[in-house]
mmCIF file of C-alpha atoms in Angstrom:
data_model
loop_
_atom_site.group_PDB
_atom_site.id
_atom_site.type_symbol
_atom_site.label_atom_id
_atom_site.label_comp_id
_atom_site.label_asym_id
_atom_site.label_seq_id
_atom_site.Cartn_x
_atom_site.Cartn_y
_atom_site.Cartn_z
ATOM 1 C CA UNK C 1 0.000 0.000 0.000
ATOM 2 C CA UNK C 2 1.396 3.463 -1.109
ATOM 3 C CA UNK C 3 1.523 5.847 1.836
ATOM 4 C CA UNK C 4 0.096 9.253 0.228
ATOM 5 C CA UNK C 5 1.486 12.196 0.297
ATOM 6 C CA UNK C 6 0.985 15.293 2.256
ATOM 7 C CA UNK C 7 -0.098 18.144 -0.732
ATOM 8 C CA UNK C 8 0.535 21.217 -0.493
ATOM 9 C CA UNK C 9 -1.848 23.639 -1.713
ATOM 10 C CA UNK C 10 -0.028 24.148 -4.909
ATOM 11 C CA UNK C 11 0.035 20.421 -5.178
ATOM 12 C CA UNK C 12 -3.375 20.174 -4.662
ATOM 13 C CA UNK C 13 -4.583 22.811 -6.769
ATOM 14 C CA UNK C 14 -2.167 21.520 -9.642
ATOM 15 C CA UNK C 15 -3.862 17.837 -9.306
ATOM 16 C CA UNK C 16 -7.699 19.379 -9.283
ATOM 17 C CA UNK C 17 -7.184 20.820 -12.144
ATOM 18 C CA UNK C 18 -5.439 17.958 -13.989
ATOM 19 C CA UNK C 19 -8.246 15.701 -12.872
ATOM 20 C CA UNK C 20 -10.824 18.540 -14.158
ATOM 21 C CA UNK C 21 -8.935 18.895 -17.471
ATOM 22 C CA UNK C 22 -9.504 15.414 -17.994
ATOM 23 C CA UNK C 23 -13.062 15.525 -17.001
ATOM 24 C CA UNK C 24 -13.274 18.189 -19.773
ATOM 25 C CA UNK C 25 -11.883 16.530 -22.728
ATOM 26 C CA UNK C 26 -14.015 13.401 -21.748
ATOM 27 C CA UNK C 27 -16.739 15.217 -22.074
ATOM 28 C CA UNK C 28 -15.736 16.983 -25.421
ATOM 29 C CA UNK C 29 -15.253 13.603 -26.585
ATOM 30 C CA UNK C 30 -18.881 12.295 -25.626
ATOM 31 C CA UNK C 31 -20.117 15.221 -27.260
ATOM 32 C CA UNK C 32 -18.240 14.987 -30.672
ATOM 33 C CA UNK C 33 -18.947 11.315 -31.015
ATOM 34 C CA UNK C 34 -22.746 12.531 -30.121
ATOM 35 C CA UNK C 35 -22.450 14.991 -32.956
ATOM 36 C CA UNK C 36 -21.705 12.082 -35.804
ATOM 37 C CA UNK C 37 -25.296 11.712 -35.228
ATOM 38 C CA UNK C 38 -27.039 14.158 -33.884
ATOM 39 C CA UNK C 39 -26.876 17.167 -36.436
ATOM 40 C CA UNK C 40 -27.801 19.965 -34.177
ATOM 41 C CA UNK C 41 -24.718 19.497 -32.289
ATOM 42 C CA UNK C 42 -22.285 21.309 -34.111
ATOM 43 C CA UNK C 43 -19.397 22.333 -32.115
ATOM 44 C CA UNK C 44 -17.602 18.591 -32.617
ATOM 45 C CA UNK C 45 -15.068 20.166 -35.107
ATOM 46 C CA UNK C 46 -13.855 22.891 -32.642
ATOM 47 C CA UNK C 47 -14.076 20.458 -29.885
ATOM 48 C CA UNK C 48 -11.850 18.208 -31.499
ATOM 49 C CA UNK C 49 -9.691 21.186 -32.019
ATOM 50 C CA UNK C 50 -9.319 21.867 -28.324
ATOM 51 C CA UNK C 51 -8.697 18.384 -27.402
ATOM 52 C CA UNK C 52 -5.646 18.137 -29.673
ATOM 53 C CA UNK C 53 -4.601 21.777 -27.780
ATOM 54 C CA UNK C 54 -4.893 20.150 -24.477
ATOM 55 C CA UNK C 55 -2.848 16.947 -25.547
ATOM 56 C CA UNK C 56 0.085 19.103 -24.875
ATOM 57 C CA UNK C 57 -0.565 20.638 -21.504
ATOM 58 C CA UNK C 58 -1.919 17.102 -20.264
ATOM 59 C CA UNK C 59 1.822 15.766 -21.566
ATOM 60 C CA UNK C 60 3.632 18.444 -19.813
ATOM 61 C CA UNK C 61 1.237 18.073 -16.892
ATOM 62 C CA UNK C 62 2.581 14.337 -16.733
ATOM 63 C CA UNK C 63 6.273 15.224 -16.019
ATOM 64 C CA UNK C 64 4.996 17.352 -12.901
ATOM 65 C CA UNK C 65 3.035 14.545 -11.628
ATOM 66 C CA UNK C 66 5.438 11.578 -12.096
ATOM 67 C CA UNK C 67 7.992 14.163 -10.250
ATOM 68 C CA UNK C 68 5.279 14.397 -7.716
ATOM 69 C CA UNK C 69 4.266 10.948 -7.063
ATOM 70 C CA UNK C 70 7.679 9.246 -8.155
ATOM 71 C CA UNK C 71 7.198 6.674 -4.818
ATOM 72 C CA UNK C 72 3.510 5.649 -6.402
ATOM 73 C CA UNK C 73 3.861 2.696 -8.856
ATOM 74 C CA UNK C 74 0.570 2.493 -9.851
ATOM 75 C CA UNK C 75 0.268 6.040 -10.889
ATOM 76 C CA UNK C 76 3.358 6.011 -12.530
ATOM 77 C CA UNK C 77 2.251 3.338 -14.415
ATOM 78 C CA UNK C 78 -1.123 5.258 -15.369
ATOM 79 C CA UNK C 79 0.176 7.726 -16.366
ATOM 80 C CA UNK C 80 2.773 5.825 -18.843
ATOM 81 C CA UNK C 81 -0.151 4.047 -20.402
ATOM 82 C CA UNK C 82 -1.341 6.973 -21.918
ATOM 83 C CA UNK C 83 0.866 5.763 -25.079
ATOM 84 C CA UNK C 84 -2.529 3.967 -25.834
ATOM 85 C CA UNK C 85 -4.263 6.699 -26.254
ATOM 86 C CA UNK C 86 -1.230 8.916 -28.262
ATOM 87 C CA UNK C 87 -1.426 5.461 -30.397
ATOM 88 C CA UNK C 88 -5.127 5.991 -30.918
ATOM 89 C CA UNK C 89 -4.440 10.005 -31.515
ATOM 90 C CA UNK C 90 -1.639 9.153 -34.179
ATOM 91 C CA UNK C 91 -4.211 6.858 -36.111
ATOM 92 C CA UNK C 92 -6.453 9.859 -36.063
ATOM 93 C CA UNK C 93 -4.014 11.800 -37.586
ATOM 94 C CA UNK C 94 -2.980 10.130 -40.275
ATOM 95 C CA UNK C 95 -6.869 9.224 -41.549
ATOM 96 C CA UNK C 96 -7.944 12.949 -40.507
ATOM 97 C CA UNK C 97 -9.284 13.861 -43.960
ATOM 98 C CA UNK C 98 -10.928 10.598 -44.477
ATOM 99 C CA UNK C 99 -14.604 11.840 -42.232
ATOM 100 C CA UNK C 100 -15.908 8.315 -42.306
ATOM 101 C CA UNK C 101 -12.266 6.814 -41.047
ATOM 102 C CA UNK C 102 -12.019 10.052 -38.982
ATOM 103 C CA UNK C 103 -15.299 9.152 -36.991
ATOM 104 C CA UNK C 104 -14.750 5.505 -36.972
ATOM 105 C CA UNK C 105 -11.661 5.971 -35.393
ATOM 106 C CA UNK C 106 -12.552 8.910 -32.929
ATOM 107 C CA UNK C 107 -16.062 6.598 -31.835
ATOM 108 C CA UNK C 108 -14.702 3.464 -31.667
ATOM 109 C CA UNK C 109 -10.787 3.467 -30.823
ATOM 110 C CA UNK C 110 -9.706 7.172 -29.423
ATOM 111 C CA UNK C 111 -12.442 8.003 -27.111
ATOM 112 C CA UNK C 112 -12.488 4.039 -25.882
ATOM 113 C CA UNK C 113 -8.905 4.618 -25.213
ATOM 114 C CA UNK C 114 -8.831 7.397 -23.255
ATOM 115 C CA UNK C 115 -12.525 7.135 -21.461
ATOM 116 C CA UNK C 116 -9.942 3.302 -20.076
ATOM 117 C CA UNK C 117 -7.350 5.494 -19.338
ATOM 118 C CA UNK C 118 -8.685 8.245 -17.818
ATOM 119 C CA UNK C 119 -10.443 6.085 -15.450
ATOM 120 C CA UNK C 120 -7.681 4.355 -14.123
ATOM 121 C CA UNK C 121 -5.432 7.124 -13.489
ATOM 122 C CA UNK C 122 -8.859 8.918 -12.386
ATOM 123 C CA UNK C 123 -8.786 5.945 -9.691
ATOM 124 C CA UNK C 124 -4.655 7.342 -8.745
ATOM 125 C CA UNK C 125 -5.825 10.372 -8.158
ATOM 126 C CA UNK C 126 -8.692 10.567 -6.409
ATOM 127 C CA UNK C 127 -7.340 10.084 -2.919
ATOM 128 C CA UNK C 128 -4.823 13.033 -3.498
ATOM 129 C CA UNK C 129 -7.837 15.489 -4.325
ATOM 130 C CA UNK C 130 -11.298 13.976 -2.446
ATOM 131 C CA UNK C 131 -11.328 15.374 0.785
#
């Protein structure tokens, strides 16, 4: 069992918001894969605009929070798989002007991907942040 560790308020702060950013591009995701079928949502191309934009900060966020938890296997090891989901984001990529590829992929291999992963590191963090 992994003792946790004492936050401080920057800490804290700094893993809330992680945990909220993720929240947010889970629900982006819902929403775009929602939009492939439901016309009057149509915000999914900007969504999936700001999702690739947060990509970034989530990576960067990573190297803060492996610093942060280096003692906590399991999180470490949460955090690393997010290689599934970059694998999922690359296939994306490369298909991005095909729409029918693009929304197979986004519906039934990205999202999937990261709704698994963010659940699991989800479970890491949640005793850091619930009071």
């Amino acid at each position: 069992m992994t003792t946790l560790l004492t936050l401080t308020e920057e800490q804290y702060l700094f893993m809330k918001e992680y945990s909220d950013l993720l929240y947010t591009i889970d629900e982006a995701f819902d929403y775009i894969v929602k939009s492939f079928s439901d016309f009057s949502k149509t915000e999914g191309e900007r969504l999936l605009g700001d999702i690739f934009q947060a990509f970034p900060q989530v990576a960067s966020a990573h190297e803060q929070l492996s610093q942060l938890v280096q003692d906590n296997q399991p999180m470490l090891k949460a955090i690393a798989d997010i290689s599934t989901v970059a694998d999922q984001a690359e296939l994306l990529i490369q298909n991005f002007d095909d729409l029918p590829v693009r929304q197979e992929i986004i519906s039934r291999k990205l999202y999937p991907a990261f709704a698994e992963w963010h659940k699991s590191i989800q479970q890491e963090l949640n005793p850091y942040i619930q009071s």
